[in-house]
Amino acid sequence: MARSPTNIQNKASGRAGEAEETRLNILDVATLEFADKGLSGARIDEIAERTDASKRMIYYYFGSKEGLYRAVLERAYTAVREIDADNTRSDLAPDAALRDVVGATFDYHHQHPEFVRLVMNENILRGAHIGEIPGIRERNRKVVEQLRNILARGVASGHFREGIDPLELHMTISALCFYNVSNRYTVSYGFERDVTAPKILARRRGNVIDIVESWCRA
Amino acid sequence: MARSPTNIQNKASGRAGEAEETRLNILDVATLEFADKGLSGARIDEIAERTDASKRMIYYYFGSKEGLYRAVLERAYTAVREIDADNTRSDLAPDAALRDVVGATFDYHHQHPEFVRLVMNENILRGAHIGEIPGIRERNRKVVEQLRNILARGVASGHFREGIDPLELHMTISALCFYNVSNRYTVSYGFERDVTAPKILARRRGNVIDIVESWCRA
DNA sequence: ATTCTTGTGCTAACTATTTCGTACACTGAT
DNA sequence: ATCAGTGTACGAAATAGTTAGCACAAGAAT
């Protein structure tokens, strides 16, 4: 029952760097596997097989299947910061800034389906693990603050109308970008249409930007 | 693990209808279970336990775990027809019709989270089973045709602008309605906000309708 | 310098349990 | 007596997690 440390951060001793390398390799494989099959669908044995390490190593570093899952989720959420981290967009006009945010969000989702699938899975699990990941609150807040800023500038410049809640805007953008990837296999079932085809994707991207902008426009 | 002795469930009596009753009872329980945990997360034994029947019956009627899952999915998809089946909305003005469709879609998703979760799960499975469900193609087409109709009427009456693809509109509506339920546990993590609270829900509903309308408006 | 000790990184084989599915016997209505 | 419907107990495979211990490097003791 005792939770194992799992914190072994190899520095100083042993074969330098080897440990971290193994850890990351496991994390990479596990990310694909969990994104592919979900927490309950993924198999530790299979992850172990695809790794350069052995099954024992997974338990050595991550303690349990859930521990591994949490580590995977945490890394994916950390990586997602690149969307907004350095992009303050304060140099852009409000409407251009908004379009830029929406476009970047759309692209990120499209380029990282494994992240989308991990989030889907986490929602299937009713967010059981998301609370344990440090920094998510801050990240979410930051995104919303950025939107609030863009909205305020837009209202001041006459581009946008008043009364739009940044959080609602955030949900709108997320929904439009997320859904395309998350529901890829069921959405337009019955139509001759591959939602990943460049042409269709580009059109959808443009539409998503338009939708958001037309809602905000004064 | 001594399970309950005898689950006497039988009222005995006429076979007529009893079989179907058992079948439906299994289907009900399985729907909740699959929606809750997904295909790989759900446990046949647990489903059996919560049923008025026994595990044997599940295999008797549905053959396998996947067979049961498929039956569950099929029924959920059949049930969803109620959104649009009789609602042609031809009596409404185009803009009112659109608002009505969006509102009804929003409500349906909110009222049937188990359907949303089944669809999420099916997407995790990369739509492995959706193809085997008869009538989905037609249903999807019908929805899109209804939107095409509304759009055409709206363009004619000057309410809507030209050039909106009904399929894109459908995706937009679905995305905005689906996401609220599907990503309930991760969306606004970090905000003091319960996305199921009546007030917040009503506001979101209004916004979703506005978003769609403002995009279509001439 | 050589040996002893210690701790990390790691492997292979094993265990205990879970879990899907089945064999078989039974029951009551027609 | 037949047969759809049913319960109980079990089998076989899969699967999460563990046990026991080896290899190697670096520092301490000799």
Short mmCIF file of C-alpha atoms (C1' of nucleotides) in Angstrom, two decimals:
data_model
loop_
_atom_site.label_atom_id
_atom_site.label_comp_id
_atom_site.label_asym_id
_atom_site.label_seq_id
_atom_site.Cartn_x
_atom_site.Cartn_y
_atom_site.Cartn_z
CA MET A 1 0.00 0.00 0.00
CA ALA A 2 2.83 2.32 0.83
CA ARG A 3 3.29 4.75 -1.98
CA SER A 4 6.77 4.49 -3.32
CA PRO A 5 8.97 7.54 -3.56
CA THR A 6 9.18 7.72 -7.32
CA ASN A 7 11.15 10.87 -6.97
CA ILE A 8 14.51 9.42 -7.55
CA GLN A 9 16.08 12.23 -9.39
CA ASN A 10 19.35 10.92 -10.56
CA LYS A 11 22.10 13.43 -10.11
CA ALA A 12 25.48 12.95 -8.57
CA SER A 13 25.73 9.22 -8.62
CA GLY A 14 25.34 6.20 -10.77
CA ARG A 15 25.61 6.36 -14.53
CA ALA A 16 25.06 9.98 -15.20
CA GLY A 17 22.05 10.80 -17.34
CA GLU A 18 21.12 7.21 -18.00
CA ALA A 19 18.34 7.20 -15.48
CA GLU A 20 16.65 10.29 -16.83
CA GLU A 21 16.96 8.97 -20.32
CA THR A 22 15.18 5.78 -19.38
CA ARG A 23 12.51 7.71 -17.52
CA LEU A 24 11.83 9.87 -20.52
CA ASN A 25 11.76 6.93 -22.84
CA ILE A 26 9.14 5.27 -20.67
CA LEU A 27 7.20 8.51 -20.52
CA ASP A 28 7.23 8.84 -24.29
CA VAL A 29 5.98 5.35 -24.89
CA ALA A 30 3.39 5.62 -22.13
CA THR A 31 2.08 8.88 -23.53
CA LEU A 32 1.32 7.25 -26.84
CA GLU A 33 -0.18 4.22 -25.20
CA PHE A 34 -2.43 6.10 -22.77
CA ALA A 35 -3.47 8.53 -25.48
CA ASP A 36 -4.28 5.60 -27.70
CA LYS A 37 -6.21 3.38 -25.34
CA GLY A 38 -6.98 5.38 -22.24
CA LEU A 39 -6.01 4.54 -18.69
CA SER A 40 -7.93 1.30 -18.43
CA GLY A 41 -7.25 0.28 -22.01
CA ALA A 42 -3.50 0.70 -21.86
CA ARG A 43 -1.45 -2.29 -20.84
CA ILE A 44 1.64 -2.00 -18.69
CA ASP A 45 3.12 -5.04 -20.35
CA GLU A 46 2.73 -3.52 -23.74
CA ILE A 47 4.24 -0.23 -22.66
CA ALA A 48 7.15 -2.14 -21.18
CA GLU A 49 7.66 -4.02 -24.40
CA ARG A 50 7.87 -0.90 -26.51
CA THR A 51 10.24 0.70 -24.10
CA ASP A 52 13.97 0.30 -24.05
CA ALA A 53 13.50 -0.60 -20.42
CA SER A 54 11.64 -3.38 -18.64
CA LYS A 55 8.37 -3.52 -16.78
CA ARG A 56 10.12 -3.46 -13.48
CA MET A 57 11.54 -0.07 -14.39
CA ILE A 58 8.11 1.40 -14.80
CA TYR A 59 7.31 0.49 -11.23
CA TYR A 60 10.75 1.56 -10.17
CA TYR A 61 10.25 5.06 -11.49
CA PHE A 62 6.52 5.59 -11.35
CA GLY A 63 5.26 3.28 -8.66
CA SER A 64 2.04 2.20 -10.30
CA LYS A 65 0.02 2.34 -13.46
CA GLU A 66 -1.77 5.39 -12.15
CA GLY A 67 1.49 6.98 -11.15
CA LEU A 68 2.70 6.59 -14.69
CA TYR A 69 -0.54 7.96 -16.04
CA ARG A 70 -0.29 10.98 -13.79
CA ALA A 71 3.27 11.64 -14.90
CA VAL A 72 2.18 11.44 -18.52
CA LEU A 73 -0.72 13.78 -17.96
CA GLU A 74 1.44 16.24 -16.12
CA ARG A 75 4.01 16.40 -18.84
CA ALA A 76 1.39 16.85 -21.54
CA TYR A 77 -0.18 19.72 -19.62
CA THR A 78 3.16 21.31 -19.06
CA ALA A 79 4.03 21.10 -22.73
CA VAL A 80 0.82 22.83 -23.72
CA ARG A 81 2.09 26.05 -22.22
CA GLU A 82 3.90 26.77 -25.41
CA ILE A 83 0.66 28.04 -26.93
CA ASP A 84 0.57 31.12 -24.81
CA ALA A 85 3.71 31.23 -22.70
CA ASP A 86 5.65 33.79 -24.62
CA ASN A 87 2.86 34.95 -26.86
CA THR A 88 1.50 37.98 -25.16
CA ARG A 89 0.41 39.43 -28.50
CA SER A 90 0.51 42.89 -27.04
CA ASP A 91 2.10 44.11 -30.24
CA LEU A 92 -0.90 43.11 -32.30
CA ALA A 93 -4.15 44.99 -32.75
CA PRO A 94 -6.95 43.40 -30.70
CA ASP A 95 -8.69 41.73 -33.61
CA ALA A 96 -5.45 40.42 -35.03
CA ALA A 97 -4.44 39.22 -31.57
CA LEU A 98 -7.70 37.35 -31.18
CA ARG A 99 -7.36 35.73 -34.58
CA ASP A 100 -3.84 34.79 -33.71
CA VAL A 101 -4.83 33.16 -30.44
CA VAL A 102 -7.62 31.21 -32.06
CA GLY A 103 -5.45 30.10 -34.96
CA ALA A 104 -2.63 29.03 -32.66
CA THR A 105 -5.04 27.13 -30.46
CA PHE A 106 -6.55 25.41 -33.45
CA ASP A 107 -3.14 24.45 -34.76
CA TYR A 108 -1.92 23.16 -31.45
CA HIS A 109 -4.87 20.84 -31.08
CA HIS A 110 -4.47 19.57 -34.58
CA GLN A 111 -0.77 19.00 -34.13
CA HIS A 112 -1.14 17.28 -30.78
CA PRO A 113 -3.96 14.78 -30.97
CA GLU A 114 -2.31 12.78 -28.22
CA PHE A 115 -2.84 15.71 -25.87
CA VAL A 116 -6.47 15.94 -26.89
CA ARG A 117 -6.95 12.26 -26.29
CA LEU A 118 -5.35 12.41 -22.87
CA VAL A 119 -7.71 15.19 -21.90
CA MET A 120 -10.66 13.21 -23.23
CA ASN A 121 -9.61 10.30 -21.14
CA GLU A 122 -9.20 12.46 -18.09
CA ASN A 123 -12.76 13.64 -18.55
CA ILE A 124 -13.95 10.06 -18.84
CA LEU A 125 -12.28 9.60 -15.46
CA ARG A 126 -14.18 12.64 -14.24
CA GLY A 127 -11.00 14.59 -13.74
CA ALA A 128 -9.77 12.24 -11.07
CA HIS A 129 -6.12 13.14 -11.57
CA ILE A 130 -6.10 16.64 -12.95
CA GLY A 131 -6.26 18.14 -9.50
CA GLU A 132 -2.92 16.67 -8.57
CA ILE A 133 -1.09 18.35 -11.37
CA PRO A 134 0.52 21.51 -10.12
CA GLY A 135 0.22 24.67 -12.08
CA ILE A 136 -2.92 23.95 -14.03
CA ARG A 137 -4.96 26.50 -12.18
CA GLU A 138 -2.38 29.13 -12.97
CA ARG A 139 -2.16 28.14 -16.57
CA ASN A 140 -5.91 28.33 -17.06
CA ARG A 141 -6.08 31.65 -15.30
CA LYS A 142 -3.31 33.03 -17.43
CA VAL A 143 -5.03 32.10 -20.66
CA VAL A 144 -8.23 33.72 -19.54
CA GLU A 145 -6.39 36.82 -18.41
CA GLN A 146 -4.79 37.09 -21.81
CA LEU A 147 -8.23 36.96 -23.39
CA ARG A 148 -9.55 39.51 -20.94
CA ASN A 149 -6.72 41.79 -21.96
CA ILE A 150 -7.38 41.36 -25.67
CA LEU A 151 -11.09 41.92 -25.14
CA ALA A 152 -10.51 45.06 -23.12
CA ARG A 153 -8.20 46.48 -25.75
CA GLY A 154 -10.74 45.58 -28.41
CA VAL A 155 -13.56 47.28 -26.59
CA ALA A 156 -11.41 50.38 -26.14
CA SER A 157 -10.50 50.48 -29.79
CA GLY A 158 -14.05 49.90 -30.89
CA HIS A 159 -13.29 46.56 -32.51
CA PHE A 160 -15.21 44.48 -30.01
CA ARG A 161 -18.48 44.87 -28.23
CA GLU A 162 -18.82 45.02 -24.48
CA GLY A 163 -20.07 42.33 -22.17
CA ILE A 164 -18.17 39.32 -23.33
CA ASP A 165 -16.94 37.18 -20.50
CA PRO A 166 -13.35 36.07 -21.09
CA LEU A 167 -14.04 32.69 -19.57
CA GLU A 168 -16.95 32.14 -21.95
CA LEU A 169 -14.72 33.19 -24.79
CA HIS A 170 -12.09 30.75 -23.67
CA MET A 171 -14.62 27.94 -23.57
CA THR A 172 -15.82 28.85 -27.01
CA ILE A 173 -12.38 28.78 -28.52
CA SER A 174 -11.47 25.57 -26.75
CA ALA A 175 -14.69 23.89 -27.77
CA LEU A 176 -14.28 24.74 -31.43
CA CYS A 177 -10.65 23.66 -31.53
CA PHE A 178 -10.94 20.60 -29.34
CA TYR A 179 -13.97 19.06 -30.93
CA ASN A 180 -12.45 18.82 -34.36
CA VAL A 181 -9.81 16.52 -33.07
CA SER A 182 -11.66 14.77 -30.28
CA ASN A 183 -14.69 13.82 -32.31
CA ARG A 184 -12.87 13.16 -35.52
CA TYR A 185 -14.21 9.64 -35.83
CA THR A 186 -17.86 10.28 -35.24
CA VAL A 187 -18.61 13.83 -36.34
CA SER A 188 -19.22 13.73 -39.97
CA TYR A 189 -19.71 10.03 -40.24
CA GLY A 190 -21.65 9.48 -43.39
CA PHE A 191 -20.02 12.23 -45.38
CA GLU A 192 -17.26 11.84 -47.84
CA ARG A 193 -14.97 13.94 -45.80
CA ASP A 194 -11.68 13.47 -44.14
CA VAL A 195 -11.40 16.03 -41.38
CA THR A 196 -7.65 15.79 -41.50
CA ALA A 197 -7.39 16.62 -45.19
CA PRO A 198 -5.44 19.88 -45.60
CA LYS A 199 -8.08 21.64 -47.61
CA ILE A 200 -10.94 20.82 -45.30
CA LEU A 201 -8.82 21.53 -42.30
CA ALA A 202 -7.82 24.94 -43.60
CA ARG A 203 -11.41 25.83 -44.26
CA ARG A 204 -12.45 24.73 -40.81
CA ARG A 205 -9.62 26.73 -39.32
CA GLY A 206 -10.76 29.83 -41.14
CA ASN A 207 -14.32 29.27 -40.07
CA VAL A 208 -13.42 28.81 -36.44
CA ILE A 209 -11.55 32.10 -36.49
CA ASP A 210 -14.49 33.78 -38.17
CA ILE A 211 -16.97 32.37 -35.71
CA VAL A 212 -15.09 33.67 -32.73
CA GLU A 213 -14.45 37.02 -34.29
CA SER A 214 -17.99 37.57 -35.45
CA TRP A 215 -19.20 36.89 -31.94
CA CYS A 216 -16.86 39.47 -30.45
CA ARG A 217 -17.14 42.10 -33.09
CA ALA A 218 -18.88 45.31 -32.18
CA MET B 1 -16.59 -12.41 -1.82
CA ALA B 2 -19.74 -14.35 -1.16
CA ARG B 3 -22.23 -12.74 -3.40
CA SER B 4 -25.84 -12.53 -2.53
CA PRO B 5 -27.49 -15.91 -2.29
CA THR B 6 -30.38 -15.81 -4.57
CA ASN B 7 -31.46 -12.89 -6.54
CA ILE B 8 -34.88 -14.14 -7.06
CA GLN B 9 -36.17 -11.83 -9.61
CA ASN B 10 -38.66 -13.85 -11.39
CA LYS B 11 -42.26 -13.09 -11.09
CA ALA B 12 -42.57 -16.29 -13.01
CA SER B 13 -45.48 -16.12 -15.33
CA GLY B 14 -45.86 -15.62 -19.01
CA ARG B 15 -42.74 -15.43 -21.06
CA ALA B 16 -44.37 -12.80 -23.13
CA GLY B 17 -42.42 -9.62 -22.79
CA GLU B 18 -40.30 -10.86 -19.93
CA ALA B 19 -37.39 -11.58 -22.17
CA GLU B 20 -37.49 -8.13 -23.64
CA GLU B 21 -37.78 -6.70 -20.20
CA THR B 22 -34.63 -8.47 -19.11
CA ARG B 23 -32.86 -7.37 -22.26
CA LEU B 24 -33.78 -3.76 -21.66
CA ASN B 25 -32.80 -3.93 -18.05
CA ILE B 26 -29.37 -5.20 -19.05
CA LEU B 27 -29.12 -2.51 -21.67
CA ASP B 28 -29.97 0.19 -19.15
CA VAL B 29 -27.40 -0.93 -16.66
CA ALA B 30 -24.77 -1.45 -19.34
CA THR B 31 -25.38 2.02 -20.75
CA LEU B 32 -24.59 3.59 -17.42
CA GLU B 33 -21.58 1.40 -16.91
CA PHE B 34 -20.06 1.92 -20.35
CA ALA B 35 -20.76 5.62 -20.19
CA ASP B 36 -19.12 5.72 -16.82
CA LYS B 37 -15.98 3.73 -17.45
CA GLY B 38 -15.69 3.19 -21.16
CA LEU B 39 -15.49 -0.12 -22.98
CA SER B 40 -12.26 -1.32 -21.42
CA GLY B 41 -13.03 0.14 -18.02
CA ALA B 42 -16.45 -1.44 -17.66
CA ARG B 43 -16.68 -4.85 -16.04
CA ILE B 44 -19.13 -7.47 -17.17
CA ASP B 45 -19.38 -8.88 -13.68
CA GLU B 46 -20.30 -5.54 -12.29
CA ILE B 47 -22.92 -4.96 -14.94
CA ALA B 48 -24.34 -8.38 -14.20
CA GLU B 49 -24.51 -7.64 -10.52
CA ARG B 50 -26.47 -4.44 -10.99
CA THR B 51 -28.86 -6.14 -13.32
CA ASP B 52 -31.94 -8.05 -12.32
CA ALA B 53 -30.48 -10.82 -14.45
CA SER B 54 -27.25 -12.77 -14.26
CA LYS B 55 -24.06 -12.66 -16.22
CA ARG B 56 -25.18 -15.65 -18.18
CA MET B 57 -28.03 -13.58 -19.56
CA ILE B 58 -25.71 -10.94 -20.91
CA TYR B 59 -23.96 -13.53 -23.01
CA TYR B 60 -27.24 -15.15 -23.89
CA TYR B 61 -28.60 -11.95 -25.34
CA PHE B 62 -25.55 -10.06 -26.47
CA GLY B 63 -22.90 -12.67 -27.07
CA SER B 64 -19.90 -10.74 -25.85
CA LYS B 65 -18.78 -7.63 -24.10
CA GLU B 66 -18.36 -5.89 -27.44
CA GLY B 67 -21.76 -7.09 -28.57
CA LEU B 68 -23.28 -5.50 -25.50
CA TYR B 69 -21.31 -2.34 -26.08
CA ARG B 70 -22.50 -2.15 -29.66
CA ALA B 71 -26.11 -2.64 -28.59
CA VAL B 72 -25.73 0.14 -26.05
CA LEU B 73 -24.20 2.48 -28.58
CA GLU B 74 -26.86 1.71 -31.11
CA ARG B 75 -29.68 2.43 -28.74
CA ALA B 76 -28.12 5.69 -27.61
CA TYR B 77 -27.72 6.80 -31.18
CA THR B 78 -31.26 5.82 -31.99
CA ALA B 79 -32.60 7.72 -29.03
CA VAL B 80 -30.83 10.88 -30.08
CA ARG B 81 -33.14 11.15 -33.03
CA GLU B 82 -35.64 12.84 -30.84
CA ILE B 83 -33.75 16.11 -31.24
CA ASP B 84 -34.72 16.49 -34.83
CA ALA B 85 -37.05 13.67 -35.78
CA ASP B 86 -40.32 15.53 -35.67
CA ASN B 87 -38.88 18.99 -35.41
CA THR B 88 -38.79 20.23 -38.94
CA ARG B 89 -39.21 23.77 -37.71
CA SER B 90 -40.64 24.77 -41.03
CA ASP B 91 -43.21 26.85 -39.24
CA LEU B 92 -40.56 29.05 -37.69
CA ALA B 93 -38.74 31.96 -39.24
CA PRO B 94 -35.18 31.01 -40.22
CA ASP B 95 -33.47 32.79 -37.36
CA ALA B 96 -35.93 31.44 -34.82
CA ALA B 97 -35.54 27.97 -36.32
CA LEU B 98 -31.78 28.15 -36.00
CA ARG B 99 -31.98 29.31 -32.42
CA ASP B 100 -34.41 26.52 -31.73
CA VAL B 101 -32.13 23.88 -33.20
CA VAL B 102 -29.14 25.13 -31.28
CA GLY B 103 -31.08 25.40 -28.05
CA ALA B 104 -32.54 21.92 -28.42
CA THR B 105 -29.13 20.47 -29.22
CA PHE B 106 -27.62 22.19 -26.23
CA ASP B 107 -30.36 20.88 -23.98
CA TYR B 108 -30.15 17.37 -25.27
CA HIS B 109 -26.45 17.16 -24.57
CA HIS B 110 -26.89 18.56 -21.13
CA GLN B 111 -29.70 16.19 -20.34
CA HIS B 112 -27.91 13.14 -21.69
CA PRO B 113 -24.35 13.15 -20.45
CA GLU B 114 -24.29 9.38 -20.80
CA PHE B 115 -24.76 9.79 -24.53
CA VAL B 116 -21.94 12.30 -24.67
CA ARG B 117 -19.68 9.97 -22.75
CA LEU B 118 -20.47 7.04 -25.01
CA VAL B 119 -19.54 9.12 -28.02
CA MET B 120 -16.33 10.23 -26.33
CA ASN B 121 -15.47 6.66 -25.69
CA GLU B 122 -16.25 5.69 -29.25
CA ASN B 123 -13.82 8.35 -30.40
CA ILE B 124 -11.17 7.01 -28.07
CA LEU B 125 -11.75 3.71 -29.85
CA ARG B 126 -11.29 5.57 -33.13
CA GLY B 127 -14.86 4.90 -34.16
CA ALA B 128 -14.30 1.16 -34.30
CA HIS B 129 -17.97 0.33 -33.82
CA ILE B 130 -19.87 3.27 -35.14
CA GLY B 131 -19.79 1.93 -38.65
CA GLU B 132 -21.78 -1.11 -37.67
CA ILE B 133 -24.69 0.88 -36.42
CA PRO B 134 -27.32 1.12 -39.11
CA GLY B 135 -28.93 4.42 -39.83
CA ILE B 136 -26.24 6.75 -38.57
CA ARG B 137 -25.32 7.96 -42.01
CA GLU B 138 -28.93 8.81 -42.66
CA ARG B 139 -29.36 10.53 -39.37
CA ASN B 140 -26.30 12.71 -39.87
CA ARG B 141 -27.39 13.56 -43.38
CA LYS B 142 -30.83 14.47 -42.19
CA VAL B 143 -29.53 16.87 -39.59
CA VAL B 144 -27.33 18.57 -42.11
CA GLU B 145 -30.16 18.77 -44.61
CA GLN B 146 -32.33 20.43 -42.03
CA LEU B 147 -29.62 23.01 -41.47
CA ARG B 148 -29.20 23.51 -45.20
CA ASN B 149 -32.90 24.16 -45.41
CA ILE B 150 -32.87 26.68 -42.60
CA LEU B 151 -29.83 28.41 -44.06
CA ALA B 152 -31.42 28.61 -47.49
CA ARG B 153 -34.58 30.10 -46.07
CA GLY B 154 -32.50 32.53 -44.05
CA VAL B 155 -30.52 33.65 -47.06
CA ALA B 156 -33.74 34.13 -49.02
CA SER B 157 -35.30 36.20 -46.26
CA GLY B 158 -32.17 38.26 -45.79
CA HIS B 159 -31.57 37.02 -42.27
CA PHE B 160 -28.44 35.07 -43.07
CA ARG B 161 -25.46 35.65 -45.24
CA GLU B 162 -24.51 33.42 -48.11
CA GLY B 163 -21.72 30.90 -48.29
CA ILE B 164 -22.16 29.03 -45.04
CA ASP B 165 -21.65 25.32 -45.43
CA PRO B 166 -24.34 23.37 -43.56
CA LEU B 167 -21.85 20.73 -42.55
CA GLU B 168 -19.57 23.35 -41.06
CA LEU B 169 -22.53 24.81 -39.26
CA HIS B 170 -23.43 21.41 -37.93
CA MET B 171 -19.92 20.88 -36.63
CA THR B 172 -19.98 24.27 -34.99
CA ILE B 173 -23.21 23.61 -33.18
CA SER B 174 -22.13 20.14 -32.15
CA ALA B 175 -18.78 21.35 -30.92
CA LEU B 176 -20.26 24.09 -28.78
CA CYS B 177 -22.90 21.82 -27.28
CA PHE B 178 -20.78 18.73 -26.87
CA TYR B 179 -17.75 20.31 -25.30
CA ASN B 180 -19.63 21.74 -22.36
CA VAL B 181 -20.57 18.29 -21.25
CA SER B 182 -17.60 16.29 -22.46
CA ASN B 183 -14.94 18.51 -20.95
CA ARG B 184 -16.84 19.40 -17.85
CA TYR B 185 -14.08 18.17 -15.56
CA THR B 186 -11.12 19.87 -17.13
CA VAL B 187 -12.35 23.03 -18.81
CA SER B 188 -12.53 25.62 -16.22
CA TYR B 189 -10.39 23.90 -13.70
CA GLY B 190 -9.10 26.61 -11.43
CA PHE B 191 -12.18 28.76 -11.52
CA GLU B 192 -14.86 28.89 -8.92
CA ARG B 193 -17.39 27.69 -11.35
CA ASP B 194 -19.69 24.75 -11.59
CA VAL B 195 -20.59 24.28 -15.22
CA THR B 196 -23.75 22.47 -14.23
CA ALA B 197 -25.09 25.25 -12.07
CA PRO B 198 -28.38 26.50 -13.56
CA LYS B 199 -27.32 30.11 -13.79
CA ILE B 200 -24.02 29.45 -15.50
CA LEU B 201 -25.58 26.86 -17.73
CA ALA B 202 -28.29 29.23 -18.85
CA ARG B 203 -25.76 31.87 -19.66
CA ARG B 204 -23.67 29.44 -21.64
CA ARG B 205 -26.75 28.30 -23.48
CA GLY B 206 -27.58 31.83 -24.44
CA ASN B 207 -24.05 32.47 -25.55
CA VAL B 208 -23.89 29.37 -27.70
CA ILE B 209 -27.05 30.42 -29.46
CA ASP B 210 -25.64 33.91 -29.94
CA ILE B 211 -22.37 32.62 -31.27
CA VAL B 212 -24.00 30.51 -33.91
CA GLU B 213 -26.43 33.19 -34.87
CA SER B 214 -23.88 35.95 -35.12
CA TRP B 215 -21.84 33.81 -37.44
CA CYS B 216 -24.76 33.19 -39.78
CA ARG B 217 -26.26 36.64 -39.65
CA ALA B 218 -26.13 38.73 -42.79
"C1'" DA C 1 46.69 0.28 -5.12
"C1'" DT C 2 43.71 -3.15 -3.96
"C1'" DT C 3 39.71 -4.68 -1.64
"C1'" DC C 4 35.29 -3.73 0.63
"C1'" DT C 5 30.99 -1.39 0.77
"C1'" DT C 6 27.14 0.95 -0.82
"C1'" DG C 7 23.61 2.67 -3.78
"C1'" DT C 8 21.62 3.21 -8.39
"C1'" DG C 9 19.98 1.24 -12.55
"C1'" DC C 10 18.35 -2.68 -14.16
"C1'" DT C 11 16.42 -7.86 -15.54
"C1'" DA C 12 13.95 -12.21 -15.47
"C1'" DA C 13 10.78 -14.98 -13.48
"C1'" DC C 14 7.05 -15.34 -10.49
"C1'" DT C 15 2.45 -14.49 -7.93
"C1'" DA C 16 -2.02 -13.15 -6.97
"C1'" DT C 17 -5.93 -11.49 -8.77
"C1'" DT C 18 -9.03 -9.99 -12.08
"C1'" DT C 19 -11.95 -10.81 -15.82
"C1'" DC C 20 -14.10 -12.61 -19.98
"C1'" DG C 21 -16.38 -16.32 -21.26
"C1'" DT C 22 -18.45 -21.28 -20.87
"C1'" DA C 23 -20.27 -25.95 -19.28
"C1'" DC C 24 -23.94 -27.80 -17.36
"C1'" DA C 25 -27.82 -28.43 -14.83
"C1'" DC C 26 -32.35 -26.78 -13.90
"C1'" DT C 27 -37.17 -24.66 -14.36
"C1'" DG C 28 -41.62 -23.75 -15.89
"C1'" DA C 29 -44.73 -23.10 -19.69
"C1'" DT C 30 -46.67 -25.08 -23.83
"C1'" DA D 1 -40.77 -33.67 -23.83
"C1'" DT D 2 -39.24 -29.77 -25.56
"C1'" DC D 3 -37.27 -25.42 -25.35
"C1'" DA D 4 -36.51 -20.51 -24.25
"C1'" DG D 5 -34.74 -18.60 -20.29
"C1'" DT D 6 -31.93 -18.94 -16.12
"C1'" DG D 7 -28.40 -19.70 -12.06
"C1'" DT D 8 -23.95 -21.63 -10.35
"C1'" DA D 9 -19.62 -22.72 -10.61
"C1'" DC D 10 -15.63 -22.99 -13.03
"C1'" DG D 11 -11.62 -22.49 -16.66
"C1'" DA D 12 -8.16 -20.01 -19.12
"C1'" DA D 13 -6.05 -16.03 -20.25
"C1'" DA D 14 -4.66 -11.63 -19.21
"C1'" DT D 15 -2.69 -8.36 -16.18
"C1'" DA D 16 -1.01 -5.47 -12.27
"C1'" DG D 17 2.39 -5.76 -9.26
"C1'" DT D 18 6.51 -8.28 -6.55
"C1'" DT D 19 10.61 -11.00 -5.30
"C1'" DA D 20 15.28 -11.80 -5.62
"C1'" DG D 21 19.23 -10.50 -7.14
"C1'" DC D 22 22.96 -8.93 -10.81
"C1'" DA D 23 26.15 -5.16 -12.95
"C1'" DC D 24 28.42 -1.28 -12.54
"C1'" DA D 25 30.50 2.91 -10.62
"C1'" DA D 26 32.43 5.53 -6.91
"C1'" DG D 27 34.06 6.28 -2.46
"C1'" DA D 28 36.07 4.27 2.04
"C1'" DA D 29 39.06 1.19 4.34
"C1'" DT D 30 42.97 -1.56 4.18
#
